[in-house]
Tab-separated table of C-alpha atoms in Angstrom:
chain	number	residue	atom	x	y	z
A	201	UNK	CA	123.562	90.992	99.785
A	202	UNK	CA	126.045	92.839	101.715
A	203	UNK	CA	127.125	96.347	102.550
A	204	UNK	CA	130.643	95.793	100.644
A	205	UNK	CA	128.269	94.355	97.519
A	206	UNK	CA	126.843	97.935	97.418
A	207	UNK	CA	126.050	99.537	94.053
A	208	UNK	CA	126.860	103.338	93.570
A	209	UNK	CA	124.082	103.921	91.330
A	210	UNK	CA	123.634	107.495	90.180
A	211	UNK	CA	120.428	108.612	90.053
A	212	UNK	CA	118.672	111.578	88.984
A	213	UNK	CA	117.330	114.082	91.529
A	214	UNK	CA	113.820	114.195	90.287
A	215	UNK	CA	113.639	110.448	90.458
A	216	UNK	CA	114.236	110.416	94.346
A	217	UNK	CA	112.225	113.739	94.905
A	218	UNK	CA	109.307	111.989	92.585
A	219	UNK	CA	109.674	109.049	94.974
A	220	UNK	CA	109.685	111.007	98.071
A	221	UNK	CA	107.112	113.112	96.648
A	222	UNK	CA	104.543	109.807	96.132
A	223	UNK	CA	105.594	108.584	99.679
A	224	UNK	CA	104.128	112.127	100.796
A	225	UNK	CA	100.989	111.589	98.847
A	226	UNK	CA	100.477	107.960	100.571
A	227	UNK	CA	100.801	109.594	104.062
A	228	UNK	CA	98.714	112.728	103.545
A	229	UNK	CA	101.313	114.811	103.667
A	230	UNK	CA	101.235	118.362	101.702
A	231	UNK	CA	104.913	118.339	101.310
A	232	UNK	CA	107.615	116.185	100.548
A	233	UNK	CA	109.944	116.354	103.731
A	234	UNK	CA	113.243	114.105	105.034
A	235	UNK	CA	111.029	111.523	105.862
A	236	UNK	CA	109.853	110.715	103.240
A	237	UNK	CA	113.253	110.531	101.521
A	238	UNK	CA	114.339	107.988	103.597
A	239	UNK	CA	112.019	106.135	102.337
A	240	UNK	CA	112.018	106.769	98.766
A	241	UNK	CA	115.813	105.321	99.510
A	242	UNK	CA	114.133	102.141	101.009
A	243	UNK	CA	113.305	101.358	97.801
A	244	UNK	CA	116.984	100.515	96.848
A	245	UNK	CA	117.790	97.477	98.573
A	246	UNK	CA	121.318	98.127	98.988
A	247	UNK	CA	120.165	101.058	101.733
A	248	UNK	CA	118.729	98.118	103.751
A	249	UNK	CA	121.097	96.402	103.461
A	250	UNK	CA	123.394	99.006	104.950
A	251	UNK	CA	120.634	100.486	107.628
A	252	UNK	CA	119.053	96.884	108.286
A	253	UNK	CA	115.390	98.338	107.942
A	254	UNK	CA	112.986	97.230	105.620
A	255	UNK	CA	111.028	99.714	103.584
A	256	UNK	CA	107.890	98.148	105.554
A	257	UNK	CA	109.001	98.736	109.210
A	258	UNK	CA	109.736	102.158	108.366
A	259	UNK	CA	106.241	102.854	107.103
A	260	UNK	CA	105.071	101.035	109.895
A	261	UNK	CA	107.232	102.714	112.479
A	262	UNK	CA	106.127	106.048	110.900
A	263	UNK	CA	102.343	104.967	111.164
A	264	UNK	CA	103.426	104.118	114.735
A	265	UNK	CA	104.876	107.448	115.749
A	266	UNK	CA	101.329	109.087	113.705
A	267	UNK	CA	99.230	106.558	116.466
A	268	UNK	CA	101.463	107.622	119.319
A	269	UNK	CA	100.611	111.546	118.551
A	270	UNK	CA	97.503	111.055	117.946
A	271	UNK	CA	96.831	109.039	120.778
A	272	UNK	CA	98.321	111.661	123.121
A	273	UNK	CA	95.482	114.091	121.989
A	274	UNK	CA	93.052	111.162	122.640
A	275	UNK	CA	91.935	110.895	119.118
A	276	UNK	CA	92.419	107.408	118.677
A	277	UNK	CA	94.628	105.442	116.306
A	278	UNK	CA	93.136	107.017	112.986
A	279	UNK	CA	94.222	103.755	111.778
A	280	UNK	CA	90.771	103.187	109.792
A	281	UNK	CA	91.291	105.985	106.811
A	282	UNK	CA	93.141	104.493	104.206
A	283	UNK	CA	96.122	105.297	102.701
A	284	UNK	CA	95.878	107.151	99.558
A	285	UNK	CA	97.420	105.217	96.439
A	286	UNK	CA	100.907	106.010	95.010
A	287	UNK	CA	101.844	106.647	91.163
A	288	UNK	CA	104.449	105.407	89.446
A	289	UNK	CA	107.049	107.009	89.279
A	290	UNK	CA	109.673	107.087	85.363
A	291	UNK	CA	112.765	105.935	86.491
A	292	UNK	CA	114.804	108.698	84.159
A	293	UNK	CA	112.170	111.690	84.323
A	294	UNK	CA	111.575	114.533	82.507
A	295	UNK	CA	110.706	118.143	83.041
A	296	UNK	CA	106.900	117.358	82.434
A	297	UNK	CA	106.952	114.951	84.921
A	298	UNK	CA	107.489	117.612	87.457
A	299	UNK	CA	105.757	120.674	85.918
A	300	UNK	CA	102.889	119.374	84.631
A	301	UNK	CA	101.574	116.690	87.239
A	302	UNK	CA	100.606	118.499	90.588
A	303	UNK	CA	103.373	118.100	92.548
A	304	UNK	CA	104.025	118.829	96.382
A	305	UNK	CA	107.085	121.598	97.697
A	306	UNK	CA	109.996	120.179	99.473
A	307	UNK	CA	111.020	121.138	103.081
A	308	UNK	CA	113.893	123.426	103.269
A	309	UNK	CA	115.209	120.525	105.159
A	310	UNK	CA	114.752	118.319	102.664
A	311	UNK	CA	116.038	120.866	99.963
A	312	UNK	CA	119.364	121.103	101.726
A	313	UNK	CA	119.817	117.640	102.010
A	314	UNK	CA	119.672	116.503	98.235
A	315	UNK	CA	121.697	120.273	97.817
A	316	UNK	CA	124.423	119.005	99.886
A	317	UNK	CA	124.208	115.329	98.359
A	318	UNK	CA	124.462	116.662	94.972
A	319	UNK	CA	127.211	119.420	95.475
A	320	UNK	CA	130.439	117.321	95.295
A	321	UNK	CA	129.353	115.864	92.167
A	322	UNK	CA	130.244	117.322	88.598
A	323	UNK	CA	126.502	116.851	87.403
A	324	UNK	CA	124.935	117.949	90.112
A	325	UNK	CA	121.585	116.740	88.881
A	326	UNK	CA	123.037	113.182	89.152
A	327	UNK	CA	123.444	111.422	92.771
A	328	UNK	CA	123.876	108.250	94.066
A	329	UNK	CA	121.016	107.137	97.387
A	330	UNK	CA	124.310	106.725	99.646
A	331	UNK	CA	124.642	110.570	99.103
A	332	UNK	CA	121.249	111.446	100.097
A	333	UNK	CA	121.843	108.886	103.013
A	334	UNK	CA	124.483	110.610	104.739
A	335	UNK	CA	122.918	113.642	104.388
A	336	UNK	CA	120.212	112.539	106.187
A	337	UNK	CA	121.926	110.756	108.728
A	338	UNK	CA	123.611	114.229	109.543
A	339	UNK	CA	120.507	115.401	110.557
A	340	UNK	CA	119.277	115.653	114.568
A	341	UNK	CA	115.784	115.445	116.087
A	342	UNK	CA	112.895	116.797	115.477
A	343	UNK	CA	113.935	116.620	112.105
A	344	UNK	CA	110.933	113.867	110.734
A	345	UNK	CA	114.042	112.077	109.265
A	346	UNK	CA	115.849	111.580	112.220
A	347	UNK	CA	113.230	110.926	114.644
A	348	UNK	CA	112.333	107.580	112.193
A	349	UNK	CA	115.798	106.672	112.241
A	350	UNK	CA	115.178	106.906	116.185
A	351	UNK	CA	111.839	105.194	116.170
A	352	UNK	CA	113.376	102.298	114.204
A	353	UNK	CA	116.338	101.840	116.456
A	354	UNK	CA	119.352	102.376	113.731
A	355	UNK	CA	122.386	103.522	115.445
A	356	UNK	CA	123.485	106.476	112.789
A	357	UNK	CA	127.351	106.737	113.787
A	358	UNK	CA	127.556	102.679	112.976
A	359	UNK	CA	125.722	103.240	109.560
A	360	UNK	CA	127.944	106.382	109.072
A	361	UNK	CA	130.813	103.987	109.349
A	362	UNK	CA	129.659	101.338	107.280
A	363	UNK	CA	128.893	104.415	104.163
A	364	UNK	CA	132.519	105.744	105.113
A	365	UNK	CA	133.599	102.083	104.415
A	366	UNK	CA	131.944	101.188	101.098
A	367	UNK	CA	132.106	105.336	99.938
A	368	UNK	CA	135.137	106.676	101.106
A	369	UNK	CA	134.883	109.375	98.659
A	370	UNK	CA	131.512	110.956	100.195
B	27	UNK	CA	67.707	132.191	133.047
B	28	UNK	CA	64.879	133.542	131.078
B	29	UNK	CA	66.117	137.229	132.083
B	30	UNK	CA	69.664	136.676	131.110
B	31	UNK	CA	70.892	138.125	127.468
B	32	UNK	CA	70.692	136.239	124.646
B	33	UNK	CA	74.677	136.089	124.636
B	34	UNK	CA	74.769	134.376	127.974
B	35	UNK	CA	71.785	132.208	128.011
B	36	UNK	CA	73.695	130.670	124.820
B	37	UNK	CA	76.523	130.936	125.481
B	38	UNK	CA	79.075	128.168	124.924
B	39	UNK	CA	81.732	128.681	127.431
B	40	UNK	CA	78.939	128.112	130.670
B	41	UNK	CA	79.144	124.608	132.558
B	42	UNK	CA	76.127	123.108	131.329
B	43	UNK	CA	74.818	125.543	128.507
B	44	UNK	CA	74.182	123.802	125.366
B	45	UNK	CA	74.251	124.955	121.501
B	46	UNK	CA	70.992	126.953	120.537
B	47	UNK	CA	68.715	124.260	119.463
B	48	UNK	CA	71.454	122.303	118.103
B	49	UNK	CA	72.388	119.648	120.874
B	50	UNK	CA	70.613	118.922	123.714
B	51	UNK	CA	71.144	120.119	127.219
B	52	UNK	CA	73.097	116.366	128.571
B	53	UNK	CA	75.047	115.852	125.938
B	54	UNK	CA	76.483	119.247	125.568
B	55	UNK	CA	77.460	119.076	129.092
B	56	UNK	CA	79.234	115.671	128.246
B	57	UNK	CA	80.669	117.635	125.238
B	58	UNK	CA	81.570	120.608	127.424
B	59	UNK	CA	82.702	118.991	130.310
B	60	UNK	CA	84.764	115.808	129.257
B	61	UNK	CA	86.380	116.171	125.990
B	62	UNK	CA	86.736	119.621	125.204
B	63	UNK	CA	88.479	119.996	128.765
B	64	UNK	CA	90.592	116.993	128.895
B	65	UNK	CA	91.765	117.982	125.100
B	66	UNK	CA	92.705	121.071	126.280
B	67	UNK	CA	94.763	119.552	128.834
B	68	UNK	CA	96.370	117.601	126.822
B	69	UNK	CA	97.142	119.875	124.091
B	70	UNK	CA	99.039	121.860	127.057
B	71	UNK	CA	101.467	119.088	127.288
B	72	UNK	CA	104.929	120.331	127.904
B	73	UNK	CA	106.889	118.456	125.412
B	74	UNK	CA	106.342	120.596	122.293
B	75	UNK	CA	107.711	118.062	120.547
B	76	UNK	CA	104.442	115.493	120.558
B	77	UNK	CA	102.265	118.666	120.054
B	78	UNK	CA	103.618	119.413	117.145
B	79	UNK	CA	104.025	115.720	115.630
B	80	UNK	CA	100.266	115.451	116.824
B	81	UNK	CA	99.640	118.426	114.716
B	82	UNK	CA	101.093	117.202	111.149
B	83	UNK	CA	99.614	113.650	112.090
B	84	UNK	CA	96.350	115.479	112.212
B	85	UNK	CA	97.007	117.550	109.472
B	86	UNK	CA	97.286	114.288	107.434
B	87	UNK	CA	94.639	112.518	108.591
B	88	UNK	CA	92.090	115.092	107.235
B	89	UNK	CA	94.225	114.774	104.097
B	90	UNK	CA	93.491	111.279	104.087
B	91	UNK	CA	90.256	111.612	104.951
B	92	UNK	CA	89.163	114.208	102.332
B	93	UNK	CA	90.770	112.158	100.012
B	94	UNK	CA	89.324	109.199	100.225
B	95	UNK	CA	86.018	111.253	100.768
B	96	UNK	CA	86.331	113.156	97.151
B	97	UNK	CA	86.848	109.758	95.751
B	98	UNK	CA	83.866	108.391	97.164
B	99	UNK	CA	81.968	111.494	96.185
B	100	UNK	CA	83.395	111.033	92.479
B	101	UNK	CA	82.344	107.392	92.087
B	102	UNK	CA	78.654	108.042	93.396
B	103	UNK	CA	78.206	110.573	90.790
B	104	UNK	CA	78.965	113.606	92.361
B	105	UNK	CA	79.897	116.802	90.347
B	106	UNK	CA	82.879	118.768	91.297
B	107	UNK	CA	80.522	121.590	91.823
B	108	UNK	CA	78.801	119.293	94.711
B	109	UNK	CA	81.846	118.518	96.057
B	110	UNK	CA	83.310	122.212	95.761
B	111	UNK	CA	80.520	123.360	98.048
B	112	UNK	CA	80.588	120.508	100.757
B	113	UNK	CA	84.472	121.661	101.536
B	114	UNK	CA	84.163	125.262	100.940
B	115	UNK	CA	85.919	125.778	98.015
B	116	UNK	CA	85.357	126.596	94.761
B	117	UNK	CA	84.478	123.413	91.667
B	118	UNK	CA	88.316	124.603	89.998
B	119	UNK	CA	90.281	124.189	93.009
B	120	UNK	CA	89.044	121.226	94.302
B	121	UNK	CA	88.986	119.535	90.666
B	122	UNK	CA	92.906	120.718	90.280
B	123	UNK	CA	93.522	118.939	93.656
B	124	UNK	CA	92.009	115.682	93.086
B	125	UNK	CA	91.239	114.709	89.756
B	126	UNK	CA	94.481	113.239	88.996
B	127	UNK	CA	93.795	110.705	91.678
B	128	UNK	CA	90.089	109.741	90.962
B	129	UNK	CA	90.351	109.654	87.222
């Protein structure tokens, strides 16, 4: 596949968030953040395609960075404790699926960014990952988002250029 | 040190001085002297940006552990009462947390 094969799929919010939100869960995490967006947009294959990064090597990178700041307390990898499993996740959900399960907050970060994805759109409960992708590539260090994107070596103006190319309309 | 107040005698902060009856005079010195120091010193790093990332990654890795832990707990037989008081909290709280992911 290649960037100009790209598929503008509209998705709905909740789907991502539910992604993001089971990504969190894996990790440990309390809430659902940027980070964990970019990888619920991993899943599409089309993102990487465009930002050459498997969904893998971005867990792994994130592991990575989790070692690194652990190790500079001198705690050790932590890499022994298991991950904690994810659920699936309905591709078109419904209200229930996010009232009634427990489900984790967002980061005002993260709120902003699927705001600002979803605001030129008419239904704003519809978006497409490209969207939420240049949202996120807006965003600068320490943002969690953007420090993965740093850990995993993606150059974000080239990317930016390459979403500009295929969505000139975003 | 026999004339010393209690407060001092057993007091943590002393080189040396060990936890009342709870670890022994060598190790606590270990304790005392090596780790807690050189954590210290390393949680006084400059960059606050590792600090903090080492915060969240510890954050999560008592997630992770507790987790995992509750699960354990659930498929030995513990109750949720049992479990409740090990962390602290109460049977409803730590039932609402985790029994979607053990059942």
């Amino acid at each position: 596949m290649t960037s100009e094969s790209l598929v503008r799929e509209a998705l709905h919010v909740w789907a991502i968030y539910l992604r993001a939100s089971e990504e969190a869960h894996r990790r440990g995490d309390r809430r659902t953040g940027t980070d964990h967006f970019l990888l619920a947009l991993l899943e599409d294959p089309s993102i990487e395609v465009v930002l050459n990064v498997s969904l893998q090597q971005a867990r792994q990178a994130l592991d990575s960075l989790d070692q690194e700041a652990l190790g500079a307390l001198g705690l050790g990898s932590g890499t022994g404790v298991p991950e904690l499993p994810m659920r699936a996740v309905p591709k078109n959900p419904r209200i229930r699926d996010i009232a009634q399960k427990h489900r984790f907050r967002m980061t005002p970060a993260a709120k902003k960014v699927l705001e600002e994805a979803s605001k030129p759109n008419r239904r704003r409960l519809r978006v497409t990952a490209q969207q939420v992708l240049a949202q996120i590539l807006t965003l600068e260090p320490p943002d969690p988002a953007a420090v993965l994107l740093g850990a995993l070596g993606v150059n974000t103006a080239e990317v930016r250029r390459r979403l500009d190319a295929v969505t000139p309309d975003s | 040190m026999p004339n010393r107040p209690f407060r001092q005698r057993h007091s943590l902060v002393g080189r040396g001085l060990c936890q009342f009856r709870l670890t022994n005079q060598e190790r606590q010195s270990k304790l005392t002297d090596m780790d807690f120091e050189d954590l210290s010193a390393k949680l006084s790093s400059d960059d606050p940006a590792i600090g903090l990332r080492s915060s969240l990654a510890l954050h999560r890795l008592a997630e992770r552990v507790e987790a995992n832990n509750v699960a354990s707990a659930r498929e030995k037989g513990w109750s949720w009462q049992q479990i409740g008081d090990a962390l602290g909290v109460t049977r409803q709280s730590v039932h609402t947390k985790y029994n979607k992911e053990s059942s």
